Every structure is written in structure tokens, then in C-alpha cells.
């Protein structure tokens, strides 16, 4: 994927402070103290080591909300690229991908090579290095299923090492790397299956769109094309001409409730229909945040102040519809949605993106 909103690396990136809005898919964010563009893992490490001020590591800018005051320290723009095969056999291939590699470019390359495992993650904006941080997932796949290790620079002890997947703490939209700045992701290793067919289709919406039953397999190219079509219909594929895509995708995660809280939700939502839900282990139930938002009175296109709005295509996306809205306007709308959902339905929504120099 070519990041439609990230500016190209230039010499100006290396020294001149400026607004960070141009480096985020929301098109929001105030000035940086300094911006440094890096194009390799070694350069990433040197940039981090050289700074004696706060550092923000930024790549595709697709899952971050930066405050109107910007970031007072050094912003390290990760622009490393590349993929290489580490090991391969008749059934699988393990590849190492640089952190700055645009994610959808990687997905397209794996499909072109007949490697299955990432096809349902087509069209997701951002960089490869960001995917393990929040365990990116969509349409029944998560990167945790194919990641074998994450190469990091550990700022605490100054070492460079591979963190095995088992030590990454992968969970629903989370990992040990999220909400802290100890580890800087340098590259990611994926083990993919040699196959012209996708993995078993797990997501009912995708299965219906493909015209197959849940659990069936389809051609990799068909899976990708259908996922891209579904995402585009929800404003979840970057398009500079579509203001609904000036967002971070899903702003809230689907809440995971214990059984008692879920039963309370059913009582409070009586008459609204049963919320879409997915049972999990230990009696936990994941419910649809989009459904909660809609039933709390916030429908598609709902406007906020200053030019922000809920996407006209999907209630989970909050958009900079005007292109000139402020981060404070966005967070005001998000706070109103969160507080109203809690007051009416008893469920607390949590933001999915990382908030930088701002709070919800």
C-alpha cells in the first residue's frame, strides 16, 4: 500500500520542525520539535540513541491521534523498506520484513508469491512494524497467527534482539509493545503457507461476500479482492478523494465483557435487538462496538463540532471530514460517544489508536 497521506522522505524531513498532520491518516496533529527520517534498522537505532529528548517513532500514522500541541521532542519517521526470505521448504516460507514496509504492499506481494496467511488483512493502512504492536486483525485473521518473531531495539538495556512470538503477549488488539516506548520495532518475521488458496474463511460477512460457507477456502486473489471491496464500502481503504477515509479506521475496540456485564447489557438493551456478540474463553463475550454506538443514538454521518463526524459508511470510524478539524474536536466527539454509550448501555468503550500528547 502506498500511504496516501504520508509525505515522501526529503532532506527537509531531517531537520525542519513542522506540523505532524501530513504524516497521519487523520490529517491531524500539531508541530514536532524535530523530524528525522530514517531508512534502515541501523538508522532507526542511531536516531533513537542520539536523542536526549522525548522520541516519537512514527511510520504510516494510521493508528495514532496526535494532539493539537504536537510533539515537543524528536519524531523519528520510519521509512525502511524490504522483504527477504529467511527459510523455506515445500510447505512454508519465513520472511523478514522491515518495519517501514507499507503493509498492503506486503500483503499484495505475499499473494503474488502464492503465500497464504495475510490475505484477509488486505487494505489495512500503515506500516508492517506497527502490526505486532496492536496485533492487527480483520475478517478472521490476526498477525499473531503468522508472526514468529519481532526484531526490536530495547531502549532499556540498549540491545537489539528478536522477541519470539510467544513472548510478545499478543491479545485482542494488543501486545507487550503497545502503550509503552521501551521497544522500537525494527522488523517482523512471518511464517506463511505455500498455497494458492486462503486459509479457512472464518468471518461470516466475508464468507457471504465470497459466496462460500464459513470454513471453506478460496483463491488468494479472490479473498484479497473481496476484502478490499468490503473495506472500501466502509471507508476503510485510504482514498484521498474520500473524506470518510481521513480517520484511524475503527476508533474504539469491540469491548470484551464478563458474563455478568453481558447479561446487564442484554437487560438494558431490551427492545433494541440482541447485540452482535462472539463468545470467548472463561465466559467472556466480545460485543460489537459499532452496534453499541448506533443504539446509543450515534448513527452514520453524525456530526461533531469543527468539521469532525462519524463516517457516513461505518459508525466505528471518526473522521476529519472537513480536512481542517482539530484533534480536540475529534476527542470531544469521541468522549461524547463513550460517555453516552456507558450511560445508556452500561458498557465502557476504549480507544483503539494510540493517543499522543492528548487524552480521552
PDB file of C-alpha atoms in Angstrom, residues 73-304:
ATOM      1  CA  UNK A  73      10.628  16.161  21.040  1.00  0.00           C
ATOM      2  CA  UNK A  74      12.062  14.285  18.080  1.00  0.00           C
ATOM      3  CA  UNK A  75       9.788  12.423  15.693  1.00  0.00           C
ATOM      4  CA  UNK A  76      11.573   9.520  14.025  1.00  0.00           C
ATOM      5  CA  UNK A  77       9.891   8.786  10.693  1.00  0.00           C
ATOM      6  CA  UNK A  78      10.445   5.129   9.846  1.00  0.00           C
ATOM      7  CA  UNK A  79      10.930   4.751   6.103  1.00  0.00           C
ATOM      8  CA  UNK A  80      12.820   1.439   5.975  1.00  0.00           C
ATOM      9  CA  UNK A  81      11.770  -0.932   3.207  1.00  0.00           C
ATOM     10  CA  UNK A  82      12.330  -4.512   2.140  1.00  0.00           C
ATOM     11  CA  UNK A  83      11.456  -8.180   2.444  1.00  0.00           C
ATOM     12  CA  UNK A  84      13.805 -11.152   2.412  1.00  0.00           C
ATOM     13  CA  UNK A  85      13.283 -14.886   2.750  1.00  0.00           C
ATOM     14  CA  UNK A  86      14.869 -16.379   5.871  1.00  0.00           C
ATOM     15  CA  UNK A  87      13.881 -20.026   5.442  1.00  0.00           C
ATOM     16  CA  UNK A  88      11.679 -22.002   3.109  1.00  0.00           C
ATOM     17  CA  UNK A  89      10.563 -25.535   2.368  1.00  0.00           C
ATOM     18  CA  UNK A  90       7.867 -27.220   0.305  1.00  0.00           C
ATOM     19  CA  UNK A  91       5.080 -26.155   2.663  1.00  0.00           C
ATOM     20  CA  UNK A  92       6.041 -22.781   4.067  1.00  0.00           C
ATOM     21  CA  UNK A  93       8.255 -19.732   3.864  1.00  0.00           C
ATOM     22  CA  UNK A  94       9.514 -17.428   6.616  1.00  0.00           C
ATOM     23  CA  UNK A  95      10.177 -13.833   5.620  1.00  0.00           C
ATOM     24  CA  UNK A  96      11.692 -10.853   7.435  1.00  0.00           C
ATOM     25  CA  UNK A  97      10.042  -7.539   6.621  1.00  0.00           C
ATOM     26  CA  UNK A  98      11.451  -4.127   7.502  1.00  0.00           C
ATOM     27  CA  UNK A  99       9.356  -2.016   9.869  1.00  0.00           C
ATOM     28  CA  UNK A 100       8.677   0.768   7.386  1.00  0.00           C
ATOM     29  CA  UNK A 101       7.417  -1.505   4.601  1.00  0.00           C
ATOM     30  CA  UNK A 102       3.869  -0.367   3.719  1.00  0.00           C
ATOM     31  CA  UNK A 103       1.581  -3.100   4.983  1.00  0.00           C
ATOM     32  CA  UNK A 104      -0.657  -3.543   1.971  1.00  0.00           C
ATOM     33  CA  UNK A 105       2.350  -3.682  -0.331  1.00  0.00           C
ATOM     34  CA  UNK A 106       3.498  -6.638   1.748  1.00  0.00           C
ATOM     35  CA  UNK A 107       0.103  -8.349   1.602  1.00  0.00           C
ATOM     36  CA  UNK A 108      -0.029  -7.897  -2.175  1.00  0.00           C
ATOM     37  CA  UNK A 109       3.485  -9.355  -2.504  1.00  0.00           C
ATOM     38  CA  UNK A 110       2.648 -12.433  -0.434  1.00  0.00           C
ATOM     39  CA  UNK A 111      -0.420 -13.138  -2.536  1.00  0.00           C
ATOM     40  CA  UNK A 112       1.568 -12.655  -5.721  1.00  0.00           C
ATOM     41  CA  UNK A 113       4.066 -15.233  -4.481  1.00  0.00           C
ATOM     42  CA  UNK A 114       1.373 -17.730  -3.509  1.00  0.00           C
ATOM     43  CA  UNK A 115       1.942 -17.361   0.241  1.00  0.00           C
ATOM     44  CA  UNK A 116      -1.187 -17.629   2.383  1.00  0.00           C
ATOM     45  CA  UNK A 117      -1.758 -16.154   5.825  1.00  0.00           C
ATOM     46  CA  UNK A 118      -2.215 -12.402   5.364  1.00  0.00           C
ATOM     47  CA  UNK A 119      -4.865 -12.231   2.626  1.00  0.00           C
ATOM     48  CA  UNK A 120      -7.744 -11.167   4.894  1.00  0.00           C
ATOM     49  CA  UNK A 121      -5.635  -8.268   6.166  1.00  0.00           C
ATOM     50  CA  UNK A 122      -5.637  -6.581   2.750  1.00  0.00           C
ATOM     51  CA  UNK A 123      -6.236  -2.840   2.574  1.00  0.00           C
ATOM     52  CA  UNK A 124      -5.226  -2.033   6.134  1.00  0.00           C
ATOM     53  CA  UNK A 125      -3.237   1.225   6.109  1.00  0.00           C
ATOM     54  CA  UNK A 126       0.039   1.733   7.885  1.00  0.00           C
ATOM     55  CA  UNK A 127       3.402   0.025   8.145  1.00  0.00           C
ATOM     56  CA  UNK A 128       4.476  -3.540   8.830  1.00  0.00           C
ATOM     57  CA  UNK A 129       6.265  -2.569  12.028  1.00  0.00           C
ATOM     58  CA  UNK A 130       3.021  -1.327  13.540  1.00  0.00           C
ATOM     59  CA  UNK A 131       1.154  -4.602  13.043  1.00  0.00           C
ATOM     60  CA  UNK A 132       2.553  -6.552  16.009  1.00  0.00           C
ATOM     61  CA  UNK A 133       2.114  -3.596  18.317  1.00  0.00           C
ATOM     62  CA  UNK A 134      -1.663  -3.848  18.285  1.00  0.00           C
ATOM     63  CA  UNK A 135      -1.908  -7.359  16.853  1.00  0.00           C
ATOM     64  CA  UNK A 136      -3.648  -6.106  13.736  1.00  0.00           C
ATOM     65  CA  UNK A 137      -6.624  -8.200  12.727  1.00  0.00           C
ATOM     66  CA  UNK A 138      -9.584  -8.197  10.368  1.00  0.00           C
ATOM     67  CA  UNK A 139     -12.045 -10.605   8.786  1.00  0.00           C
ATOM     68  CA  UNK A 140     -10.986 -13.525  10.946  1.00  0.00           C
ATOM     69  CA  UNK A 141      -7.208 -13.173  10.730  1.00  0.00           C
ATOM     70  CA  UNK A 142      -4.658 -11.658  13.125  1.00  0.00           C
ATOM     71  CA  UNK A 143      -0.964 -11.118  12.540  1.00  0.00           C
ATOM     72  CA  UNK A 144      -0.267 -13.087  15.731  1.00  0.00           C
ATOM     73  CA  UNK A 145      -1.156 -16.224  13.771  1.00  0.00           C
ATOM     74  CA  UNK A 146       1.776 -15.831  11.372  1.00  0.00           C
ATOM     75  CA  UNK A 147       4.379 -13.794  13.281  1.00  0.00           C
ATOM     76  CA  UNK A 148       7.274 -15.907  14.521  1.00  0.00           C
ATOM     77  CA  UNK A 149       9.322 -13.068  15.967  1.00  0.00           C
ATOM     78  CA  UNK A 150       9.699  -9.299  16.200  1.00  0.00           C
ATOM     79  CA  UNK A 151      13.109  -7.675  15.928  1.00  0.00           C
ATOM     80  CA  UNK A 152      13.371  -4.787  18.366  1.00  0.00           C
ATOM     81  CA  UNK A 153      15.775  -2.274  19.819  1.00  0.00           C
ATOM     82  CA  UNK A 154      15.408  -2.355  23.585  1.00  0.00           C
ATOM     83  CA  UNK A 155      15.863   1.183  24.854  1.00  0.00           C
ATOM     84  CA  UNK A 156      16.091  -0.046  28.431  1.00  0.00           C
ATOM     85  CA  UNK A 157      19.255  -2.107  28.040  1.00  0.00           C
ATOM     86  CA  UNK A 158      20.482  -0.878  24.657  1.00  0.00           C
ATOM     87  CA  UNK A 159      20.284  -4.259  22.940  1.00  0.00           C
ATOM     88  CA  UNK A 160      18.952  -5.411  19.580  1.00  0.00           C
ATOM     89  CA  UNK A 161      17.200  -8.775  19.602  1.00  0.00           C
ATOM     90  CA  UNK A 162      14.369 -10.932  18.312  1.00  0.00           C
ATOM     91  CA  UNK A 163      11.367 -11.283  20.607  1.00  0.00           C
ATOM     92  CA  UNK A 164       9.763 -14.689  19.888  1.00  0.00           C
ATOM     93  CA  UNK A 165       6.035 -14.633  19.222  1.00  0.00           C
ATOM     94  CA  UNK A 166       5.365 -16.494  22.478  1.00  0.00           C
ATOM     95  CA  UNK A 167       6.893 -13.577  24.414  1.00  0.00           C
ATOM     96  CA  UNK A 168       5.035 -10.811  22.552  1.00  0.00           C
ATOM     97  CA  UNK A 169       1.958 -11.008  24.770  1.00  0.00           C
ATOM     98  CA  UNK A 170      -0.415 -10.985  21.827  1.00  0.00           C
ATOM     99  CA  UNK A 171      -4.029 -10.368  22.768  1.00  0.00           C
ATOM    100  CA  UNK A 172      -7.060  -8.793  21.145  1.00  0.00           C
ATOM    101  CA  UNK A 173      -5.659  -5.559  19.649  1.00  0.00           C
ATOM    102  CA  UNK A 174      -2.726  -5.622  21.994  1.00  0.00           C
ATOM    103  CA  UNK A 175       0.805  -6.816  22.797  1.00  0.00           C
ATOM    104  CA  UNK A 176       3.672  -6.034  25.142  1.00  0.00           C
ATOM    105  CA  UNK A 177       4.745  -3.323  22.688  1.00  0.00           C
ATOM    106  CA  UNK A 178       1.596  -1.211  22.966  1.00  0.00           C
ATOM    107  CA  UNK A 179       1.300   1.848  25.235  1.00  0.00           C
ATOM    108  CA  UNK A 180       4.999   1.963  26.118  1.00  0.00           C
ATOM    109  CA  UNK A 181       8.186   3.117  24.442  1.00  0.00           C
ATOM    110  CA  UNK A 182      10.726   0.580  25.687  1.00  0.00           C
ATOM    111  CA  UNK A 183      10.877  -1.396  22.446  1.00  0.00           C
ATOM    112  CA  UNK A 184      11.304   0.059  18.962  1.00  0.00           C
ATOM    113  CA  UNK A 185      10.235  -2.379  16.251  1.00  0.00           C
ATOM    114  CA  UNK A 186      12.884  -2.827  13.542  1.00  0.00           C
ATOM    115  CA  UNK A 187      11.486  -5.734  11.516  1.00  0.00           C
ATOM    116  CA  UNK A 188       8.929  -8.534  11.716  1.00  0.00           C
ATOM    117  CA  UNK A 189       9.228 -12.222  10.805  1.00  0.00           C
ATOM    118  CA  UNK A 190       6.216 -14.030   9.316  1.00  0.00           C
ATOM    119  CA  UNK A 191       5.778 -17.743   8.602  1.00  0.00           C
ATOM    120  CA  UNK A 192       3.399 -18.158   5.657  1.00  0.00           C
ATOM    121  CA  UNK A 193       1.943 -21.209   3.933  1.00  0.00           C
ATOM    122  CA  UNK A 194       2.715 -22.042   0.337  1.00  0.00           C
ATOM    123  CA  UNK A 195      -0.748 -22.322  -1.162  1.00  0.00           C
ATOM    124  CA  UNK A 196      -2.866 -20.773  -3.928  1.00  0.00           C
ATOM    125  CA  UNK A 197      -5.789 -20.918  -1.506  1.00  0.00           C
ATOM    126  CA  UNK A 198      -6.625 -18.815   1.509  1.00  0.00           C
ATOM    127  CA  UNK A 199      -6.879 -20.134   4.995  1.00  0.00           C
ATOM    128  CA  UNK A 200     -10.367 -21.288   6.016  1.00  0.00           C
ATOM    129  CA  UNK A 201     -12.710 -18.294   5.789  1.00  0.00           C
ATOM    130  CA  UNK A 202     -13.785 -17.602   9.374  1.00  0.00           C
ATOM    131  CA  UNK A 203     -15.740 -14.378   9.111  1.00  0.00           C
ATOM    132  CA  UNK A 204     -19.410 -14.720   8.164  1.00  0.00           C
ATOM    133  CA  UNK A 205     -19.607 -11.393   6.318  1.00  0.00           C
ATOM    134  CA  UNK A 206     -16.613 -12.311   4.185  1.00  0.00           C
ATOM    135  CA  UNK A 207     -17.954 -15.800   3.501  1.00  0.00           C
ATOM    136  CA  UNK A 208     -21.258 -14.340   2.305  1.00  0.00           C
ATOM    137  CA  UNK A 209     -19.486 -11.853   0.051  1.00  0.00           C
ATOM    138  CA  UNK A 210     -17.406 -14.679  -1.431  1.00  0.00           C
ATOM    139  CA  UNK A 211     -20.429 -16.939  -1.853  1.00  0.00           C
ATOM    140  CA  UNK A 212     -18.943 -19.741   0.261  1.00  0.00           C
ATOM    141  CA  UNK A 213     -19.606 -21.350   3.616  1.00  0.00           C
ATOM    142  CA  UNK A 214     -17.616 -20.427   6.703  1.00  0.00           C
ATOM    143  CA  UNK A 215     -14.603 -22.737   6.818  1.00  0.00           C
ATOM    144  CA  UNK A 216     -14.169 -23.040   3.055  1.00  0.00           C
ATOM    145  CA  UNK A 217     -11.070 -21.841   1.218  1.00  0.00           C
ATOM    146  CA  UNK A 218     -10.899 -19.578  -1.824  1.00  0.00           C
ATOM    147  CA  UNK A 219      -8.228 -18.357  -4.183  1.00  0.00           C
ATOM    148  CA  UNK A 220      -5.897 -15.870  -2.501  1.00  0.00           C
ATOM    149  CA  UNK A 221      -6.625 -13.220  -5.131  1.00  0.00           C
ATOM    150  CA  UNK A 222     -10.375 -13.632  -4.637  1.00  0.00           C
ATOM    151  CA  UNK A 223     -10.031 -13.246  -0.869  1.00  0.00           C
ATOM    152  CA  UNK A 224      -7.965 -10.091  -1.298  1.00  0.00           C
ATOM    153  CA  UNK A 225     -10.292  -8.523  -3.871  1.00  0.00           C
ATOM    154  CA  UNK A 226     -13.349  -9.184  -1.735  1.00  0.00           C
ATOM    155  CA  UNK A 227     -11.761  -7.854   1.447  1.00  0.00           C
ATOM    156  CA  UNK A 228     -10.686  -4.696  -0.386  1.00  0.00           C
ATOM    157  CA  UNK A 229     -14.221  -4.234  -1.696  1.00  0.00           C
ATOM    158  CA  UNK A 230     -15.764  -4.710   1.739  1.00  0.00           C
ATOM    159  CA  UNK A 231     -13.293  -2.340   3.376  1.00  0.00           C
ATOM    160  CA  UNK A 232     -13.760   0.311   0.695  1.00  0.00           C
ATOM    161  CA  UNK A 233     -17.507   0.151   1.244  1.00  0.00           C
ATOM    162  CA  UNK A 234     -16.862   1.049   4.884  1.00  0.00           C
ATOM    163  CA  UNK A 235     -14.397   3.844   4.099  1.00  0.00           C
ATOM    164  CA  UNK A 236     -11.541   1.713   5.449  1.00  0.00           C
ATOM    165  CA  UNK A 237      -9.249   1.874   2.407  1.00  0.00           C
ATOM    166  CA  UNK A 238      -7.272   5.097   2.077  1.00  0.00           C
ATOM    167  CA  UNK A 239      -8.600   7.330  -0.677  1.00  0.00           C
ATOM    168  CA  UNK A 240      -7.546  10.974  -0.794  1.00  0.00           C
ATOM    169  CA  UNK A 241     -10.821  11.798  -2.567  1.00  0.00           C
ATOM    170  CA  UNK A 242     -12.987  10.238   0.162  1.00  0.00           C
ATOM    171  CA  UNK A 243     -13.223  12.288   3.384  1.00  0.00           C
ATOM    172  CA  UNK A 244     -14.520   9.216   5.229  1.00  0.00           C
ATOM    173  CA  UNK A 245     -11.019   7.739   4.995  1.00  0.00           C
ATOM    174  CA  UNK A 246      -9.456  10.620   6.929  1.00  0.00           C
ATOM    175  CA  UNK A 247      -9.629   8.510  10.058  1.00  0.00           C
ATOM    176  CA  UNK A 248      -7.759   5.909  12.077  1.00  0.00           C
ATOM    177  CA  UNK A 249     -10.171   3.203  10.989  1.00  0.00           C
ATOM    178  CA  UNK A 250     -12.030   1.785  13.971  1.00  0.00           C
ATOM    179  CA  UNK A 251     -11.719   4.356  16.757  1.00  0.00           C
ATOM    180  CA  UNK A 252     -12.997   2.044  19.511  1.00  0.00           C
ATOM    181  CA  UNK A 253     -12.228  -1.604  20.143  1.00  0.00           C
ATOM    182  CA  UNK A 254     -15.027  -4.122  20.487  1.00  0.00           C
ATOM    183  CA  UNK A 255     -15.459  -4.440  24.267  1.00  0.00           C
ATOM    184  CA  UNK A 256     -14.878  -7.816  25.880  1.00  0.00           C
ATOM    185  CA  UNK A 257     -17.352  -8.325  28.721  1.00  0.00           C
ATOM    186  CA  UNK A 258     -17.612 -10.805  31.541  1.00  0.00           C
ATOM    187  CA  UNK A 259     -20.824 -12.797  31.684  1.00  0.00           C
ATOM    188  CA  UNK A 260     -22.474 -10.603  34.341  1.00  0.00           C
ATOM    189  CA  UNK A 261     -21.795  -7.388  32.422  1.00  0.00           C
ATOM    190  CA  UNK A 262     -23.037  -9.004  29.214  1.00  0.00           C
ATOM    191  CA  UNK A 263     -26.281 -10.057  30.913  1.00  0.00           C
ATOM    192  CA  UNK A 264     -26.729  -6.493  32.175  1.00  0.00           C
ATOM    193  CA  UNK A 265     -26.232  -5.233  28.636  1.00  0.00           C
ATOM    194  CA  UNK A 266     -28.968  -7.569  27.392  1.00  0.00           C
ATOM    195  CA  UNK A 267     -31.323  -6.181  30.033  1.00  0.00           C
ATOM    196  CA  UNK A 268     -30.513  -2.539  29.268  1.00  0.00           C
ATOM    197  CA  UNK A 269     -30.790  -3.039  25.523  1.00  0.00           C
ATOM    198  CA  UNK A 270     -34.126  -4.846  25.645  1.00  0.00           C
ATOM    199  CA  UNK A 271     -36.212  -3.683  22.701  1.00  0.00           C
ATOM    200  CA  UNK A 272     -33.145  -2.677  20.684  1.00  0.00           C
ATOM    201  CA  UNK A 273     -32.403  -6.165  19.428  1.00  0.00           C
ATOM    202  CA  UNK A 274     -29.663  -8.515  20.553  1.00  0.00           C
ATOM    203  CA  UNK A 275     -26.153  -7.124  20.160  1.00  0.00           C
ATOM    204  CA  UNK A 276     -23.819  -8.976  17.798  1.00  0.00           C
ATOM    205  CA  UNK A 277     -21.570 -10.974  20.097  1.00  0.00           C
ATOM    206  CA  UNK A 278     -18.762 -13.522  19.942  1.00  0.00           C
ATOM    207  CA  UNK A 279     -18.318 -15.880  22.938  1.00  0.00           C
ATOM    208  CA  UNK A 280     -14.777 -16.417  24.125  1.00  0.00           C
ATOM    209  CA  UNK A 281     -12.898 -18.316  26.788  1.00  0.00           C
ATOM    210  CA  UNK A 282     -13.728 -18.164  30.504  1.00  0.00           C
ATOM    211  CA  UNK A 283     -17.259 -16.891  29.868  1.00  0.00           C
ATOM    212  CA  UNK A 284     -16.072 -13.673  28.222  1.00  0.00           C
ATOM    213  CA  UNK A 285     -18.122 -12.217  25.382  1.00  0.00           C
ATOM    214  CA  UNK A 286     -16.888  -9.746  22.766  1.00  0.00           C
ATOM    215  CA  UNK A 287     -19.644  -7.418  21.568  1.00  0.00           C
ATOM    216  CA  UNK A 288     -19.895  -5.047  18.630  1.00  0.00           C
ATOM    217  CA  UNK A 289     -18.802  -1.507  19.449  1.00  0.00           C
ATOM    218  CA  UNK A 290     -20.457  -0.305  16.242  1.00  0.00           C
ATOM    219  CA  UNK A 291     -23.798  -1.704  17.431  1.00  0.00           C
ATOM    220  CA  UNK A 292     -23.429  -0.055  20.844  1.00  0.00           C
ATOM    221  CA  UNK A 293     -22.643   3.312  19.267  1.00  0.00           C
ATOM    222  CA  UNK A 294     -25.587   3.089  16.888  1.00  0.00           C
ATOM    223  CA  UNK A 295     -28.055   2.060  19.606  1.00  0.00           C
ATOM    224  CA  UNK A 296     -26.827   4.892  21.830  1.00  0.00           C
ATOM    225  CA  UNK A 297     -28.062   7.315  19.173  1.00  0.00           C
ATOM    226  CA  UNK A 298     -24.975   7.954  17.060  1.00  0.00           C
ATOM    227  CA  UNK A 299     -25.713   6.935  13.505  1.00  0.00           C
ATOM    228  CA  UNK A 300     -23.554   7.046  10.391  1.00  0.00           C
ATOM    229  CA  UNK A 301     -22.678  10.609   9.446  1.00  0.00           C
ATOM    230  CA  UNK A 302     -23.438  12.024  12.911  1.00  0.00           C
ATOM    231  CA  UNK A 303     -21.683  15.413  13.030  1.00  0.00           C
ATOM    232  CA  UNK A 304     -19.481  16.783  15.747  1.00  0.00           C
TER     233      UNK A 304
END
